[in-house]
Amino acid sequence: MPLMGQKNFRVLNKPVTRVDALDKVTGRAQYAADLNFPNMLYGGCLRSGLSHANIVKIDTSKAKAIPGVKAVLTAADVPKPKSWADYYYLADKIRYIGDVVAIVAAESKEALSDALKAIEVEYEELPGVYTIDEALEPNAVQVREKGVGLVDGIPTPGTKGNAFLESYFPIRKGNVEEAFKKCDVIIEREYRTQFIEHSYIEPEACVAVSNPVDGTMTVYSSSQNPHFSRRYIADALQIPMNKARLVQQTLGGSFGGKEELVGLTVGRAALLAKATGQPVKMVLNREESFLESSKRHPFRIRYKVGATKDGKILAFEGQLVDNAGAYNNQTQFMNCRASIHSAGVYNIPNVKTDTFGVFTNNIHGGAMRGYSSPQIIFAQESLMEELAEALNMDPIELRRKNLLKQGDLTITSQKLVQPTIISEMLDHVLEKTDFVAKREAYNKQTGSKQKGIGLVTCYRGAGLGAETVDASGAFITALEDGSVLINSGTAENGQGLKTAYSQIVAETLGVKVEDIHHIGVDTHAIPDSGMTVASRGTVMGAQSMKKAAEKLKILILETAKEMLNASPLDEVIIEDSVCFLKSEPSRSVSLGEVCNNRLWAGKQLAVYEWFEPKPLNPDHHTGQGDVFPTYAYACVVAEVEVDLETGYVDVLKVTAAHDCGTVINPATAKGQIYGGIAMGMGFACTEEVEVNKGKLRTKNFDSYIFPTAVDVPEMDAILFECDDTEGTFGAKSLGEPATEAVGAAIANAVNSVLVRTKGERLRRLPFDLERVVLGKSLRAGGNA
């Protein structure tokens, strides 16, 4: 694709050289909660309602005597109460309010409800630990035996405490102590964030069906990661993996949330299905989902930064601590990413940060869209505003002076060899939003309602990188009529994966996109391609799909040449499902004819390919080394109006520019950005799962406030392209970048009003009514 002048980037205003936007939804959506089987039972869970307690005694006799009740199981009745991933199918002790002590299967929902109420449990309540500060106190109750204490602020083996050792990731670049001595200005700040609910419309649901003949257990589930959920089936039943099957159903939203709890749900349903010999449907209600599902981790972030008087940042130090809750399967991976991005998109020669999680008796943290980045970007971009203020410098110029450029070293000392276009993006967005003129005009306002404008620059490592393995597999079959089936172990979660993969195969193979059908994930039909997370579906997951299409194309061309009597020098082209000679296009044969020929000649028409990314081997002790194949950059501007009397923040407009590398589908790309803006609004202004001593104050959507259609602002999504060579067709991550900077930009816009009118700045999210009005006088609260 030609460059615009000498620039290494393009602003995409319309589709170029790729298939136009398509909606590839095929057939009616099939949700797990809609499934019904003959003789199906209803499954449910009993939770304690306590945050920390010993289970003294459980009496299930009354529940078992209720007509229609087919099974009542506790930890004593199952082969393995604790799952492979740290959580419990059935708890042996209460560590947080979501722990399940019994599960029931019954013929009707009424009998199920009666049975759950009839179970009698005697508890011995225990003191608990709930906030990060409490967890780090020297004599705090130890929530988990594997928790360790801190020595010089660092989780240390051989000690007792609540720090999660495996979640500790240090960054050590340069010499921070010496660098601070050379700084003219040094500031230290603390920022905190909140628990956030995923708020998917469809709660967790599945149907487990046991086959007594061959011993298999098949579960139909709304799982974000089907192969991941399959592990829970095999683990709960203690059966081989080849006897555990999960068939993914249409997801009604996930955003990272349908991982652990879906795994536990399919495991519990499988236990009940095996115990009864009948299919068991388990559908959580909203309050159950709130109680047990993972949340966005709250963070306590302490930063110290030093710069010269002309604004060059020389030293950066930080301690980033997240509230992991009672259990963990994500914190160590999430904190890997948090540490890598802990100092932002800036060229800083000396960095020392320590990132780790702590156990508490709270709801547990887990994967959520952004995977630590929204929290970290809020803190670091607030810090940039405060550093600029301390330097008496324009925050724009402070950023310009320190932004990473191609050839620079990140805080992990990775050299940026791919196009690094954040400075160009910043200039474009400033001009597009008329940022400087609006800021000057807003500074002259008076009255109780005042406007503000805020800016954020950031970057994100594309794919999983050093977090874990980022490989993938894909299977493509050409059928005798020229239609094509494609299948991948990475899953469609509503993010547009089917569309992107269909377009990539169409582009590579030369077939019509409407001739391609994407098969959903069945763990018995396709190998595990890793989890559908980290915005990796296109940038890395589609690499294998492209490879498979390339190999299949070679096979098809082989037969097409024979059928066209082409000479060795003739080039055969496949375009719109037609094969023809480049030198003589009228000599052609349809793809269907070619495939039919190969079928009856007994030749290969199906290809499976595997993609392995290049190795990344950072030093865990220092955090130094290459950690991602490439990076996606973003610049976001938010415009708000703040009612200083009521505290209401009206988000007027968000302009979001994203470096997409190559845009596979402009419509779905912009759709990601629009959804990300809405999610970022909630993070900044209204959303918080309020917890008091481990008990939820927020249990449903009647008290959990997230943005609706009437709240979303004017949105301007700007798609940048560049000639990056790492991702599929040069594509980069977008699903998570679309939301991770929005909250920080809104926070900076709100703080621009509060600093101007009140002389104070908020450093804890969300910026809700009470916090905006009361400011520092409001007790911090929360669980960060």
Coordinates of N, CA and C in Angstrom, one line a residue, residues 411-588:
I411 N 10.9 0.8 28.6 CA 11.4 0.6 30.0 C 11.9 -0.8 30.2
T412 N 11.6 -1.7 29.3 CA 12.2 -3.1 29.3 C 13.5 -3.2 28.4
S413 N 13.9 -2.1 27.9 CA 15.0 -2.0 27.0 C 14.8 -2.7 25.7
Q414 N 13.5 -2.8 25.3 CA 13.2 -3.3 23.9 C 13.3 -2.2 22.9
K415 N 14.1 -2.4 21.9 CA 14.2 -1.4 20.8 C 13.0 -1.4 19.9
L416 N 12.4 -0.2 19.7 CA 11.2 -0.1 18.9 C 11.7 -0.1 17.4
V417 N 11.6 -1.2 16.7 CA 12.0 -1.3 15.3 C 10.9 -1.1 14.4
Q418 N 9.6 -1.2 14.8 CA 8.5 -1.0 14.0 C 8.1 0.5 14.0
P419 N 7.3 0.9 13.0 CA 6.9 2.3 13.1 C 6.3 2.7 14.4
T420 N 6.7 3.8 14.9 CA 6.3 4.3 16.2 C 5.7 5.7 16.0
I421 N 4.4 5.8 15.9 CA 3.7 7.0 15.3 C 3.0 7.8 16.3
I422 N 3.3 7.7 17.6 CA 2.5 8.4 18.6 C 2.6 9.9 18.5
S423 N 3.8 10.4 18.2 CA 4.0 11.8 18.0 C 3.1 12.4 16.9
E424 N 3.1 11.7 15.8 CA 2.3 12.1 14.7 C 0.8 12.1 15.0
M425 N 0.4 11.0 15.8 CA -1.0 10.9 16.2 C -1.4 12.1 17.1
L426 N -0.5 12.4 18.0 CA -0.8 13.5 19.0 C -1.0 14.8 18.2
D427 N -0.2 15.1 17.2 CA -0.3 16.3 16.5 C -1.6 16.3 15.7
H428 N -2.0 15.2 15.1 CA -3.2 15.1 14.3 C -4.4 15.3 15.2
V429 N -4.5 14.7 16.4 CA -5.6 14.8 17.3 C -5.7 16.2 17.9
L430 N -4.6 16.8 18.2 CA -4.7 18.2 18.7 C -5.3 19.1 17.7
E431 N -4.9 19.0 16.5 CA -5.5 19.8 15.4 C -6.9 19.5 15.2
K432 N -7.3 18.2 15.1 CA -8.6 17.8 14.8 C -9.6 18.3 15.9
T433 N -9.2 18.3 17.2 CA -10.1 18.7 18.3 C -10.0 20.1 18.6
D434 N -9.1 20.9 18.0 CA -8.9 22.3 18.3 C -8.6 22.4 19.8
F435 N -7.7 21.5 20.3 CA -7.5 21.3 21.7 C -7.0 22.6 22.4
V436 N -6.0 23.2 21.9 CA -5.4 24.3 22.6 C -6.3 25.5 22.7
A437 N -7.0 25.8 21.6 CA -8.0 26.9 21.6 C -9.1 26.7 22.6
K438 N -9.6 25.4 22.7 CA -10.7 25.1 23.6 C -10.2 25.2 25.0
R439 N -9.0 24.7 25.3 CA -8.5 24.8 26.6 C -8.4 26.2 27.1
E440 N -7.9 27.1 26.2 CA -7.8 28.5 26.6 C -9.1 29.1 26.9
A441 N -10.1 28.8 26.0 CA -11.5 29.3 26.2 C -12.1 28.8 27.5
Y442 N -11.9 27.5 27.8 CA -12.5 27.0 29.0 C -11.9 27.6 30.3
N443 N -10.6 28.0 30.2 CA -10.0 28.5 31.4 C -10.6 29.9 31.8
K444 N -11.4 30.5 30.9 CA -12.0 31.8 31.2 C -13.4 31.7 31.6
Q445 N -13.9 30.5 31.8 CA -15.3 30.3 32.2 C -15.6 30.7 33.6
T446 N -16.8 31.0 33.9 CA -17.4 31.2 35.2 C -18.7 30.5 35.3
G447 N -19.2 30.4 36.5 CA -20.5 29.7 36.7 C -20.3 28.3 37.3
S448 N -21.5 27.7 37.6 CA -21.5 26.4 38.3 C -21.3 25.3 37.3
K449 N -21.5 25.5 36.0 CA -21.3 24.5 35.1 C -20.1 24.9 34.2
Q450 N -19.1 24.1 34.2 CA -17.9 24.5 33.4 C -17.3 23.3 32.6
K451 N -16.8 23.6 31.4 CA -16.3 22.6 30.5 C -14.8 22.4 30.8
G452 N -14.4 21.2 30.4 CA -13.0 20.8 30.5 C -12.6 19.9 29.4
I453 N -11.3 19.9 29.1 CA -10.8 19.0 28.0 C -9.5 18.3 28.5
G454 N -9.4 17.1 28.2 CA -8.3 16.3 28.7 C -7.7 15.4 27.6
L455 N -6.4 15.1 27.8 CA -5.6 14.4 26.8 C -4.9 13.3 27.4
V456 N -4.8 12.2 26.6 CA -4.0 11.0 27.0 C -3.2 10.4 25.9
T457 N -2.0 10.1 26.1 CA -1.2 9.3 25.1 C -0.8 8.0 25.7
C458 N -0.8 6.9 25.0 CA -0.5 5.6 25.6 C -0.1 4.6 24.5
Y459 N 0.3 3.4 25.0 CA 0.6 2.4 24.0 C 0.3 1.0 24.7
R460 N 0.2 0.0 23.8 CA -0.1 -1.4 24.3 C 0.6 -2.4 23.5
G461 N 1.3 -3.3 24.3 CA 1.9 -4.5 23.6 C 0.8 -5.3 22.9
A462 N 1.1 -5.7 21.6 CA 0.1 -6.4 20.9 C 0.2 -7.9 21.2
G463 N -1.0 -8.5 21.4 CA -1.1 -9.9 21.7 C -0.6 -10.2 23.1
L464 N -0.3 -11.5 23.4 CA 0.1 -11.9 24.7 C 1.5 -11.6 25.1
G465 N 2.4 -11.6 24.1 CA 3.8 -11.3 24.3 C 4.4 -12.2 25.3
A466 N 5.1 -11.6 26.3 CA 5.8 -12.4 27.3 C 4.9 -12.9 28.4
E467 N 3.6 -12.5 28.4 CA 2.7 -13.0 29.4 C 2.6 -14.5 29.4
T468 N 2.4 -15.1 28.2 CA 2.3 -16.5 28.0 C 2.4 -16.9 26.5
V469 N 2.3 -18.1 26.1 CA 2.4 -18.5 24.7 C 1.4 -17.9 23.8
D470 N 1.8 -17.4 22.7 CA 0.8 -16.7 21.8 C 0.7 -17.4 20.4
A471 N 0.7 -18.8 20.5 CA 0.6 -19.6 19.2 C -0.9 -19.8 18.9
S472 N -1.2 -20.3 17.7 CA -2.5 -20.5 17.2 C -2.6 -21.5 16.1
G473 N -3.7 -22.1 15.9 CA -3.9 -23.1 14.8 C -5.2 -22.8 14.1
A474 N -5.3 -23.2 12.8 CA -6.5 -23.0 12.0 C -6.6 -24.1 11.0
F475 N -7.9 -24.4 10.7 CA -8.3 -25.5 9.8 C -9.2 -24.9 8.7
I476 N -8.8 -25.2 7.4 CA -9.6 -24.7 6.3 C -9.9 -25.9 5.4
T477 N -11.2 -26.0 5.0 CA -11.6 -27.0 4.1 C -12.3 -26.4 2.9
A478 N -11.8 -26.7 1.7 CA -12.5 -26.3 0.5 C -13.4 -27.5 0.0
L479 N -14.7 -27.2 -0.2 CA -15.7 -28.2 -0.6 C -15.9 -28.2 -2.1
E480 N -16.5 -29.3 -2.6 CA -16.6 -29.6 -4.0 C -17.3 -28.5 -4.8
D481 N -18.1 -27.7 -4.1 CA -18.8 -26.6 -4.9 C -18.0 -25.3 -4.8
G482 N -16.9 -25.3 -4.2 CA -16.1 -24.1 -4.1 C -16.3 -23.3 -2.9
S483 N -17.3 -23.7 -2.0 CA -17.5 -23.0 -0.8 C -16.4 -23.5 0.2
V484 N -16.2 -22.7 1.3 CA -15.1 -22.9 2.2 C -15.5 -22.9 3.6
L485 N -15.0 -23.9 4.4 CA -15.3 -23.9 5.8 C -14.0 -23.5 6.5
I486 N -14.1 -22.6 7.5 CA -12.9 -22.3 8.3 C -13.2 -22.5 9.8
N487 N -12.1 -22.9 10.5 CA -12.3 -23.2 11.9 C -11.0 -22.8 12.7
S488 N -11.2 -22.3 13.9 CA -10.0 -21.9 14.7 C -10.2 -22.2 16.1
G489 N -9.2 -22.5 16.9 CA -9.3 -22.6 18.3 C -9.5 -21.3 19.0
T490 N -9.2 -20.2 18.4 CA -9.6 -18.9 19.0 C -11.1 -18.7 18.7
A491 N -11.7 -18.0 19.6 CA -13.2 -18.1 19.6 C -13.8 -16.7 19.3
E492 N -15.0 -16.8 18.7 CA -15.8 -15.6 18.4 C -16.5 -15.3 19.7
N493 N -16.3 -14.1 20.2 CA -16.9 -13.6 21.5 C -17.7 -12.4 21.2
G494 N -18.1 -12.1 20.0 CA -18.8 -10.9 19.7 C -17.9 -9.7 19.2
Q495 N -16.6 -10.0 19.1 CA -15.6 -9.0 18.8 C -15.4 -8.8 17.3
G496 N -16.1 -9.7 16.5 CA -16.0 -9.7 15.0 C -14.9 -10.6 14.5
L497 N -14.5 -11.6 15.2 CA -13.5 -12.6 14.8 C -13.9 -13.3 13.5
K498 N -15.2 -13.7 13.4 CA -15.7 -14.5 12.3 C -15.5 -13.6 11.0
T499 N -15.9 -12.3 11.2 CA -15.8 -11.4 10.0 C -14.3 -11.2 9.6
A500 N -13.4 -11.0 10.6 CA -12.0 -10.7 10.3 C -11.4 -12.0 9.6
Y501 N -11.7 -13.2 10.2 CA -11.1 -14.4 9.7 C -11.6 -14.7 8.3
S502 N -12.9 -14.5 8.0 CA -13.5 -14.7 6.7 C -12.8 -13.7 5.7
Q503 N -12.6 -12.5 6.1 CA -12.0 -11.5 5.2 C -10.5 -11.9 4.9
I504 N -9.8 -12.4 5.9 CA -8.4 -12.7 5.7 C -8.3 -13.9 4.8
V505 N -9.1 -14.9 5.0 CA -9.1 -16.1 4.1 C -9.5 -15.7 2.6
A506 N -10.5 -14.8 2.5 CA -11.0 -14.4 1.2 C -9.9 -13.6 0.5
E507 N -9.2 -12.8 1.2 CA -8.1 -12.0 0.6 C -6.9 -12.9 0.2
T508 N -6.6 -13.8 1.1 CA -5.4 -14.7 0.8 C -5.7 -15.7 -0.3
L509 N -6.9 -16.3 -0.2 CA -7.3 -17.4 -1.1 C -7.8 -17.0 -2.4
G510 N -8.4 -15.8 -2.4 CA -9.0 -15.2 -3.6 C -10.5 -15.6 -3.8
V511 N -11.1 -16.0 -2.8 CA -12.5 -16.4 -2.9 C -13.5 -15.3 -2.4
K512 N -14.7 -15.5 -2.8 CA -15.7 -14.5 -2.3 C -15.9 -14.7 -0.8
V513 N -16.0 -13.6 -0.1 CA -16.2 -13.7 1.3 C -17.5 -14.3 1.7
E514 N -18.5 -14.2 0.9 CA -19.8 -14.8 1.2 C -19.8 -16.3 1.0
D515 N -18.7 -16.8 0.3 CA -18.6 -18.3 0.1 C -17.9 -19.0 1.3
I516 N -17.5 -18.2 2.3 CA -16.8 -18.7 3.5 C -17.7 -18.8 4.7
H517 N -17.7 -19.9 5.4 CA -18.4 -20.1 6.6 C -17.5 -20.5 7.8
H518 N -17.6 -19.7 8.9 CA -16.8 -19.9 10.0 C -17.5 -20.8 11.0
I519 N -16.9 -21.9 11.5 CA -17.5 -22.9 12.4 C -17.1 -22.4 13.8
G520 N -18.1 -22.5 14.7 CA -17.8 -22.2 16.1 C -17.0 -23.3 16.7
V521 N -16.4 -23.0 17.9 CA -15.5 -23.8 18.6 C -16.2 -25.0 19.2
D522 N -15.7 -26.2 18.9 CA -16.1 -27.5 19.5 C -14.7 -28.1 19.9
T523 N -14.5 -28.3 21.2 CA -13.2 -28.7 21.6 C -12.8 -30.1 21.1
H524 N -13.8 -30.9 20.6 CA -13.5 -32.2 20.0 C -13.2 -32.1 18.5
A525 N -13.3 -30.9 17.9 CA -13.1 -30.7 16.5 C -11.9 -29.9 16.1
I526 N -11.3 -29.1 17.0 CA -10.2 -28.3 16.7 C -9.3 -28.2 17.9
P527 N -7.9 -28.2 17.6 CA -7.0 -28.1 18.8 C -7.0 -26.8 19.5
D528 N -6.6 -26.8 20.7 CA -6.5 -25.6 21.5 C -5.5 -24.6 20.9
S529 N -6.0 -23.4 20.7 CA -5.2 -22.3 20.1 C -4.9 -21.2 21.1
G530 N -5.0 -21.6 22.4 CA -4.8 -20.6 23.4 C -6.0 -19.8 23.6
M531 N -6.0 -18.9 24.7 CA -7.2 -18.2 25.1 C -7.5 -17.0 24.1
T532 N -8.8 -16.7 24.0 CA -9.2 -15.6 23.2 C -9.2 -14.4 24.1
V533 N -8.0 -13.8 24.3 CA -7.7 -12.7 25.2 C -6.7 -11.8 24.6
A534 N -6.3 -10.7 25.3 CA -5.2 -9.9 25.0 C -5.3 -9.2 23.6
S535 N -6.5 -9.1 23.1 CA -6.7 -8.5 21.8 C -5.8 -9.2 20.7
R536 N -5.7 -10.5 20.9 CA -4.8 -11.3 20.0 C -5.5 -12.0 18.8
G537 N -6.8 -11.9 18.8 CA -7.5 -12.7 17.8 C -7.1 -12.5 16.4
T538 N -6.9 -11.2 16.0 CA -6.5 -10.9 14.6 C -5.0 -10.8 14.5
V539 N -4.4 -10.0 15.4 CA -2.9 -9.7 15.3 C -2.1 -11.0 15.3
M540 N -2.4 -12.0 16.2 CA -1.7 -13.2 16.3 C -2.5 -14.4 15.9
G541 N -3.7 -14.5 16.5 CA -4.5 -15.7 16.2 C -4.8 -16.0 14.8
A542 N -4.9 -14.9 14.0 CA -5.2 -15.1 12.5 C -4.0 -15.4 11.7
Q543 N -2.8 -15.4 12.3 CA -1.6 -15.8 11.5 C -1.8 -17.2 11.0
S544 N -2.3 -18.1 11.8 CA -2.4 -19.5 11.3 C -3.5 -19.6 10.3
M545 N -4.5 -18.8 10.3 CA -5.5 -18.8 9.3 C -5.0 -18.4 8.0
K546 N -4.2 -17.4 8.0 CA -3.5 -16.9 6.8 C -2.6 -17.9 6.2
K547 N -1.8 -18.6 7.1 CA -0.9 -19.6 6.6 C -1.6 -20.8 6.0
A548 N -2.7 -21.2 6.6 CA -3.5 -22.3 6.1 C -4.1 -21.9 4.7
A549 N -4.6 -20.7 4.6 CA -5.1 -20.2 3.3 C -4.1 -20.2 2.2
E550 N -2.9 -19.8 2.6 CA -1.8 -19.7 1.6 C -1.4 -21.1 1.1
K551 N -1.4 -22.1 2.1 CA -1.1 -23.5 1.7 C -2.2 -24.1 0.8
L552 N -3.4 -23.8 1.2 CA -4.5 -24.4 0.4 C -4.5 -23.8 -1.0
K553 N -4.2 -22.5 -1.1 CA -4.1 -21.8 -2.4 C -3.1 -22.5 -3.3
I554 N -2.0 -22.9 -2.8 CA -1.0 -23.6 -3.6 C -1.6 -24.9 -4.2
L555 N -2.3 -25.7 -3.3 CA -2.9 -26.9 -3.8 C -4.0 -26.7 -4.9
I556 N -4.8 -25.6 -4.7 CA -5.8 -25.3 -5.7 C -5.2 -24.9 -7.0
L557 N -4.2 -24.1 -6.9 CA -3.5 -23.6 -8.1 C -2.9 -24.7 -8.9
E558 N -2.4 -25.7 -8.2 CA -1.8 -26.9 -8.9 C -2.8 -27.5 -9.8
T559 N -4.0 -27.8 -9.4 CA -5.0 -28.4 -10.2 C -5.6 -27.4 -11.2
A560 N -5.7 -26.1 -10.8 CA -6.2 -25.1 -11.8 C -5.3 -25.0 -13.0
K561 N -4.0 -25.1 -12.8 CA -3.1 -25.0 -13.9 C -3.2 -26.2 -14.8
E562 N -3.5 -27.4 -14.3 CA -3.7 -28.5 -15.1 C -4.9 -28.4 -15.9
M563 N -6.0 -27.9 -15.3 CA -7.3 -27.8 -16.0 C -7.2 -26.7 -17.1
L564 N -6.4 -25.7 -16.9 CA -6.3 -24.6 -17.9 C -5.2 -24.9 -18.9
N565 N -4.5 -26.0 -18.8 CA -3.4 -26.3 -19.7 C -2.4 -25.2 -19.7
A566 N -2.1 -24.7 -18.5 CA -1.2 -23.6 -18.4 C 0.3 -24.1 -18.5
S567 N 1.1 -23.3 -19.1 CA 2.5 -23.6 -19.3 C 3.2 -23.3 -17.9
P568 N 4.4 -23.8 -17.8 CA 5.1 -23.5 -16.5 C 5.3 -22.0 -16.2
L569 N 5.3 -21.2 -17.3 CA 5.6 -19.8 -17.1 C 4.3 -19.0 -16.9
D570 N 3.1 -19.7 -17.2 CA 1.9 -19.0 -17.0 C 1.5 -18.8 -15.5
E571 N 1.0 -17.6 -15.2 CA 0.6 -17.4 -13.8 C -0.9 -17.5 -13.7
V572 N -1.4 -18.3 -12.8 CA -2.8 -18.4 -12.6 C -3.3 -17.6 -11.4
I573 N -4.3 -16.8 -11.5 CA -4.9 -16.0 -10.5 C -6.2 -16.5 -10.0
I574 N -6.4 -16.4 -8.7 CA -7.7 -16.7 -8.1 C -8.4 -15.4 -7.6
E575 N -9.5 -15.1 -8.2 CA -10.2 -13.8 -7.8 C -11.7 -14.1 -7.9
D576 N -12.3 -13.7 -6.8 CA -13.8 -13.9 -6.7 C -14.2 -15.3 -7.0
S577 N -13.5 -16.2 -6.5 CA -13.8 -17.7 -6.7 C -13.7 -18.2 -8.1
V578 N -12.9 -17.5 -8.9 CA -12.6 -17.9 -10.3 C -11.1 -18.0 -10.5
C579 N -10.7 -19.1 -11.2 CA -9.2 -19.2 -11.5 C -9.0 -18.9 -13.0
F580 N -8.1 -18.0 -13.3 CA -7.9 -17.7 -14.7 C -6.4 -17.3 -14.9
L581 N -6.0 -17.4 -16.2 CA -4.6 -17.0 -16.6 C -4.5 -15.5 -16.5
K582 N -3.4 -15.1 -15.9 CA -3.2 -13.6 -15.8 C -3.0 -13.0 -17.2
S583 N -2.3 -13.8 -18.1 CA -2.1 -13.3 -19.4 C -3.3 -13.4 -20.4
E584 N -4.2 -14.2 -20.0 CA -5.4 -14.5 -20.8 C -6.6 -14.7 -19.9
P585 N -7.2 -13.7 -19.3 CA -8.3 -13.8 -18.3 C -9.5 -14.6 -18.8
S586 N -9.7 -14.6 -20.1 CA -10.9 -15.4 -20.6 C -10.7 -16.9 -20.4
R587 N -9.5 -17.3 -20.3 CA -9.3 -18.8 -20.0 C -9.4 -19.0 -18.5
S588 N -10.6 -19.5 -18.1 CA -10.9 -19.5 -16.7 C -11.6 -20.8 -16.3

